GROMACS .gro file of N, CA, C and O in nm:
model
  300
    1MET      N    1   3.543 -10.478   0.786
    1MET     CA    2   3.507 -10.367   0.872
    1MET      C    3   3.617 -10.347   0.975
    1MET      O    4   3.661 -10.440   1.039
    2HIS      N    5   3.662 -10.227   0.991
    2HIS     CA    6   3.766 -10.194   1.088
    2HIS      C    7   3.706 -10.192   1.228
    2HIS      O    8   3.600 -10.135   1.251
    3MET      N    9   3.775 -10.258   1.322
    3MET     CA   10   3.724 -10.264   1.459
    3MET      C   11   3.828 -10.202   1.552
    3MET      O   12   3.944 -10.242   1.553
    4GLU      N   13   3.786 -10.103   1.627
    4GLU     CA   14   3.874 -10.040   1.725
    4GLU      C   15   3.899 -10.137   1.840
    4GLU      O   16   3.824 -10.230   1.863
    5GLU      N   17   4.005 -10.112   1.916
    5GLU     CA   18   4.042 -10.199   2.026
    5GLU      C   19   3.934 -10.210   2.132
    5GLU      O   20   3.914 -10.314   2.192
    6ASN      N   21   3.859 -10.104   2.156
    6ASN     CA   22   3.758 -10.103   2.261
    6ASN      C   23   3.616 -10.116   2.210
    6ASN      O   24   3.522 -10.077   2.278
    7THR      N   25   3.600 -10.169   2.088
    7THR     CA   26   3.465 -10.192   2.035
    7THR      C   27   3.453 -10.336   1.988
    7THR      O   28   3.551 -10.404   1.964
    8LEU      N   29   3.328 -10.379   1.979
    8LEU     CA   30   3.297 -10.511   1.927
    8LEU      C   31   3.213 -10.494   1.801
    8LEU      O   32   3.121 -10.414   1.798
    9SER      N   33   3.244 -10.569   1.699
    9SER     CA   34   3.161 -10.574   1.579
    9SER      C   35   3.065 -10.690   1.599
    9SER      O   36   3.108 -10.805   1.613
   10VAL      N   37   2.935 -10.660   1.604
   10VAL     CA   38   2.835 -10.761   1.638
   10VAL      C   39   2.720 -10.760   1.538
   10VAL      O   40   2.701 -10.663   1.464
   11LEU      N   41   2.644 -10.868   1.539
   11LEU     CA   42   2.518 -10.870   1.466
   11LEU      C   43   2.407 -10.842   1.566
   11LEU      O   44   2.387 -10.918   1.661
   12LYS      N   45   2.336 -10.735   1.546
   12LYS     CA   46   2.221 -10.700   1.628
   12LYS      C   47   2.100 -10.763   1.560
   12LYS      O   48   2.070 -10.733   1.444
   13ILE      N   49   2.032 -10.851   1.632
   13ILE     CA   50   1.918 -10.921   1.575
   13ILE      C   51   1.796 -10.894   1.662
   13ILE      O   52   1.776 -10.959   1.765
   14ALA      N   53   1.718 -10.797   1.623
   14ALA     CA   54   1.597 -10.759   1.697
   14ALA      C   55   1.478 -10.842   1.646
   14ALA      O   56   1.475 -10.881   1.530
   15PRO      N   57   1.381 -10.870   1.733
   15PRO     CA   58   1.263 -10.948   1.692
   15PRO      C   59   1.195 -10.886   1.570
   15PRO      O   60   1.172 -10.766   1.564
   16GLY      N   61   1.168 -10.970   1.471
   16GLY     CA   62   1.096 -10.927   1.352
   16GLY      C   63   1.176 -10.842   1.255
   16GLY      O   64   1.119 -10.788   1.161
   17GLN      N   65   1.306 -10.829   1.276
   17GLN     CA   66   1.389 -10.747   1.189
   17GLN      C   67   1.504 -10.831   1.133
   17GLN      O   68   1.539 -10.935   1.187
   18TYR      N   69   1.562 -10.781   1.025
   18TYR     CA   70   1.680 -10.846   0.969
   18TYR      C   71   1.801 -10.816   1.056
   18TYR      O   72   1.809 -10.711   1.119
   19PRO      N   73   1.899 -10.909   1.060
   19PRO     CA   74   2.023 -10.881   1.134
   19PRO      C   75   2.093 -10.758   1.079
   19PRO      O   76   2.089 -10.730   0.959
   20GLN      N   77   2.157 -10.685   1.168
   20GLN     CA   78   2.224 -10.560   1.131
   20GLN      C   79   2.362 -10.561   1.197
   20GLN      O   80   2.374 -10.583   1.317
   21GLN      N   81   2.468 -10.540   1.117
   21GLN     CA   82   2.603 -10.535   1.173
   21GLN      C   83   2.626 -10.397   1.232
   21GLN      O   84   2.607 -10.295   1.165
   22VAL      N   85   2.663 -10.394   1.362
   22VAL     CA   86   2.687 -10.268   1.432
   22VAL      C   87   2.813 -10.283   1.516
   22VAL      O   88   2.861 -10.393   1.540
   23GLU      N   89   2.867 -10.171   1.561
   23GLU     CA   90   2.979 -10.172   1.655
   23GLU      C   91   2.929 -10.115   1.787
   23GLU      O   92   2.857 -10.015   1.788
   24ILE      N   93   2.967 -10.181   1.896
   24ILE     CA   94   2.932 -10.132   2.029
   24ILE      C   95   3.059 -10.131   2.113
   24ILE      O   96   3.156 -10.201   2.083
   25ASP      N   97   3.056 -10.051   2.219
   25ASP     CA   98   3.171 -10.048   2.310
   25ASP      C   99   3.187 -10.184   2.376
   25ASP      O  100   3.090 -10.255   2.400
   26ASN      N  101   3.309 -10.219   2.406
   26ASN     CA  102   3.341 -10.347   2.468
   26ASN      C  103   3.341 -10.333   2.620
   26ASN      O  104   3.444 -10.343   2.686
   27ASP      N  105   3.221 -10.306   2.677
   27ASP     CA  106   3.209 -10.299   2.822
   27ASP      C  107   3.068 -10.340   2.865
   27ASP      O  108   2.977 -10.350   2.783
   28LEU      N  109   3.054 -10.368   2.992
   28LEU     CA  110   2.927 -10.417   3.046
   28LEU      C  111   2.812 -10.321   3.021
   28LEU      O  112   2.703 -10.362   2.981
   29LYS      N  113   2.834 -10.193   3.043
   29LYS     CA  114   2.728 -10.094   3.026
   29LYS      C  115   2.674 -10.094   2.884
   29LYS      O  116   2.553 -10.088   2.862
   30ALA      N  117   2.762 -10.103   2.785
   30ALA     CA  118   2.720 -10.103   2.645
   30ALA      C  119   2.641 -10.230   2.612
   30ALA      O  120   2.541 -10.225   2.539
   31LEU      N  121   2.684 -10.344   2.666
   31LEU     CA  122   2.610 -10.468   2.643
   31LEU      C  123   2.472 -10.462   2.706
   31LEU      O  124   2.372 -10.504   2.647
   32GLN      N  125   2.463 -10.408   2.828
   32GLN     CA  126   2.333 -10.394   2.894
   32GLN      C  127   2.242 -10.300   2.816
   32GLN      O  128   2.123 -10.326   2.802
   33GLN      N  129   2.297 -10.194   2.765
   33GLN     CA  130   2.219 -10.100   2.686
   33GLN      C  131   2.170 -10.166   2.556
   33GLN      O  132   2.057 -10.145   2.514
   34ALA      N  133   2.254 -10.247   2.496
   34ALA     CA  134   2.218 -10.313   2.370
   34ALA      C  135   2.100 -10.408   2.387
   34ALA      O  136   2.017 -10.421   2.297
   35VAL      N  137   2.090 -10.474   2.504
   35VAL     CA  138   1.980 -10.570   2.525
   35VAL      C  139   1.867 -10.512   2.609
   35VAL      O  140   1.764 -10.576   2.628
   36GLY      N  141   1.886 -10.394   2.662
   36GLY     CA  142   1.781 -10.329   2.739
   36GLY      C  143   1.767 -10.380   2.881
   36GLY      O  144   1.657 -10.381   2.935
   37GLY      N  145   1.876 -10.425   2.942
   37GLY     CA  146   1.869 -10.472   3.080
   37GLY      C  147   1.985 -10.562   3.115
   37GLY      O  148   2.092 -10.554   3.055
   38SER      N  149   1.960 -10.650   3.211
   38SER     CA  150   2.064 -10.745   3.255
   38SER      C  151   2.100 -10.839   3.141
   38SER      O  152   2.011 -10.886   3.068
   39ILE      N  153   2.228 -10.869   3.127
   39ILE     CA  154   2.269 -10.955   3.018
   39ILE      C  155   2.285 -11.100   3.063
   39ILE      O  156   2.319 -11.129   3.177
   40GLY      N  157   2.254 -11.188   2.972
   40GLY     CA  158   2.285 -11.329   2.983
   40GLY      C  159   2.360 -11.365   2.857
   40GLY      O  160   2.351 -11.293   2.756
   41ALA      N  161   2.434 -11.474   2.858
   41ALA     CA  162   2.508 -11.516   2.740
   41ALA      C  163   2.498 -11.667   2.725
   41ALA      O  164   2.494 -11.741   2.823
   42SER      N  165   2.493 -11.710   2.601
   42SER     CA  166   2.490 -11.851   2.567
   42SER      C  167   2.595 -11.875   2.460
   42SER      O  168   2.615 -11.791   2.372
   43TYR      N  169   2.660 -11.990   2.468
   43TYR     CA  170   2.762 -12.028   2.370
   43TYR      C  171   2.717 -12.159   2.305
   43TYR      O  172   2.765 -12.267   2.339
   44PRO      N  173   2.623 -12.152   2.210
   44PRO     CA  174   2.560 -12.274   2.157
   44PRO      C  175   2.644 -12.352   2.056
   44PRO      O  176   2.610 -12.464   2.025
   45PHE      N  177   2.750 -12.294   2.006
   45PHE     CA  178   2.830 -12.360   1.903
   45PHE      C  179   2.964 -12.399   1.964
   45PHE      O  180   3.057 -12.320   1.971
   46ALA      N  181   2.975 -12.524   2.008
   46ALA     CA  182   3.088 -12.572   2.087
   46ALA      C  183   3.225 -12.539   2.028
   46ALA      O  184   3.317 -12.506   2.101
   47ASP      N  185   3.239 -12.548   1.898
   47ASP     CA  186   3.370 -12.529   1.837
   47ASP      C  187   3.396 -12.386   1.791
   47ASP      O  188   3.504 -12.356   1.741
   48ASP      N  189   3.299 -12.298   1.804
   48ASP     CA  190   3.314 -12.160   1.759
   48ASP      C  191   3.307 -12.064   1.877
   48ASP      O  192   3.222 -12.080   1.965
   49PRO      N  193   3.393 -11.963   1.880
   49PRO     CA  194   3.392 -11.866   1.990
   49PRO      C  195   3.285 -11.759   1.968
   49PRO      O  196   3.312 -11.640   1.958
   50ILE      N  197   3.160 -11.804   1.959
   50ILE     CA  198   3.048 -11.714   1.933
   50ILE      C  199   2.955 -11.715   2.053
   50ILE      O  200   2.917 -11.822   2.102
   51ALA      N  201   2.918 -11.596   2.100
   51ALA     CA  202   2.824 -11.585   2.210
   51ALA      C  203   2.696 -11.520   2.161
   51ALA      O  204   2.699 -11.432   2.075
   52ILE      N  205   2.586 -11.564   2.215
   52ILE     CA  206   2.458 -11.496   2.196
   52ILE      C  207   2.432 -11.422   2.326
   52ILE      O  208   2.422 -11.484   2.433
   53VAL      N  209   2.425 -11.290   2.318
   53VAL     CA  210   2.404 -11.207   2.437
   53VAL      C  211   2.259 -11.159   2.432
   53VAL      O  212   2.212 -11.112   2.329
   54TYR      N  213   2.188 -11.173   2.542
   54TYR     CA  214   2.044 -11.144   2.545
   54TYR      C  215   2.006 -11.081   2.679
   54TYR      O  216   2.084 -11.080   2.774
   55ASN      N  217   1.882 -11.031   2.685
   55ASN     CA  218   1.829 -10.976   2.808
   55ASN      C  219   1.789 -11.093   2.897
   55ASN      O  220   1.697 -11.168   2.865
   56ASP      N  221   1.858 -11.109   3.007
   56ASP     CA  222   1.838 -11.224   3.096
   56ASP      C  223   1.699 -11.226   3.159
   56ASP      O  224   1.649 -11.331   3.197
   57ASP      N  225   1.636 -11.110   3.171
   57ASP     CA  226   1.503 -11.102   3.231
   57ASP      C  227   1.393 -11.086   3.126
   57ASP      O  228   1.277 -11.061   3.161
   58GLY      N  229   1.428 -11.099   2.999
   58GLY     CA  230   1.333 -11.072   2.891
   58GLY      C  231   1.205 -11.154   2.899
   58GLY      O  232   1.096 -11.102   2.876
   59LYS      N  233   1.216 -11.282   2.932
   59LYS     CA  234   1.096 -11.366   2.942
   59LYS      C  235   1.006 -11.319   3.055
   59LYS      O  236   0.884 -11.310   3.039
   60LEU      N  237   1.066 -11.288   3.171
   60LEU     CA  238   0.987 -11.241   3.285
   60LEU      C  239   0.923 -11.105   3.258
   60LEU      O  240   0.817 -11.073   3.311
   61MET      N  241   0.990 -11.024   3.173
   61MET     CA  242   0.939 -10.890   3.140
   61MET      C  243   0.835 -10.895   3.027
   61MET      O  244   0.776 -10.793   2.995
   62GLY      N  245   0.814 -11.012   2.968
   62GLY     CA  246   0.718 -11.025   2.859
   62GLY      C  247   0.768 -10.968   2.727
   62GLY      O  248   0.686 -10.931   2.642
   63LEU      N  249   0.900 -10.961   2.710
   63LEU     CA  250   0.953 -10.910   2.584
   63LEU      C  251   0.919 -11.007   2.471
   63LEU      O  252   0.902 -11.128   2.494
   64PRO      N  253   0.908 -10.958   2.348
   64PRO     CA  254   0.874 -11.047   2.236
   64PRO      C  255   0.984 -11.151   2.212
   64PRO      O  256   1.102 -11.123   2.233
   65LEU      N  257   0.942 -11.269   2.169
   65LEU     CA  258   1.038 -11.374   2.135
   65LEU      C  259   1.115 -11.333   2.011
   65LEU      O  260   1.065 -11.258   1.927
   66ASN      N  261   1.234 -11.384   1.996
   66ASN     CA  262   1.318 -11.346   1.885
   66ASN      C  263   1.337 -11.464   1.791
   66ASN      O  264   1.248 -11.496   1.714
   67ARG      N  265   1.448 -11.532   1.796
   67ARG     CA  266   1.477 -11.644   1.708
   67ARG      C  267   1.488 -11.771   1.791
   67ARG      O  268   1.528 -11.768   1.906
   68ALA      N  269   1.457 -11.884   1.729
   68ALA     CA  270   1.475 -12.014   1.795
   68ALA      C  271   1.608 -12.073   1.753
   68ALA      O  272   1.653 -12.053   1.641
   69LEU      N  273   1.670 -12.144   1.844
   69LEU     CA  274   1.792 -12.220   1.813
   69LEU      C  275   1.755 -12.367   1.816
   69LEU      O  276   1.702 -12.417   1.914
   70TRP      N  277   1.784 -12.436   1.707
   70TRP     CA  278   1.754 -12.579   1.697
   70TRP      C  279   1.884 -12.656   1.682
   70TRP      O  280   1.978 -12.609   1.619
   71ASP      N  281   1.887 -12.777   1.736
   71ASP     CA  282   2.005 -12.861   1.714
   71ASP      C  283   1.986 -12.939   1.584
   71ASP      O  284   1.887 -12.923   1.513
   72GLU      N  285   2.083 -13.027   1.554
   72GLU     CA  286   2.076 -13.100   1.428
   72GLU      C  287   1.958 -13.197   1.421
   72GLU      O  288   1.919 -13.241   1.313
   73ASP      N  289   1.894 -13.229   1.535
   73ASP     CA  290   1.776 -13.315   1.539
   73ASP      C  291   1.646 -13.235   1.536
   73ASP      O  292   1.538 -13.291   1.550
   74GLY      N  293   1.656 -13.104   1.523
   74GLY     CA  294   1.536 -13.020   1.520
   74GLY      C  295   1.476 -12.996   1.657
   74GLY      O  296   1.360 -12.959   1.668
   75LEU      N  297   1.554 -13.017   1.759
   75LEU     CA  298   1.506 -12.996   1.897
   75LEU      C  299   1.561 -12.869   1.955
   75LEU      O  300   1.662 -12.820   1.926
   0.00000   0.00000   0.00000
């Protein structure tokens, strides 16, 4: 997939849906729009430059849960 300099190719993973590859603008406003509010980021894979970007207030807002992340011990 061709990626423009000012866009990000990402996997959009909405609750209850299959992952979907999309392109979004590479700026704060586009990230906030993608998650529906304030963004938070997690980097769960130490050796990979992969971020999980999410709505930082989603739990407080009662948004539906999405996917669980488990470590190699199932925790």
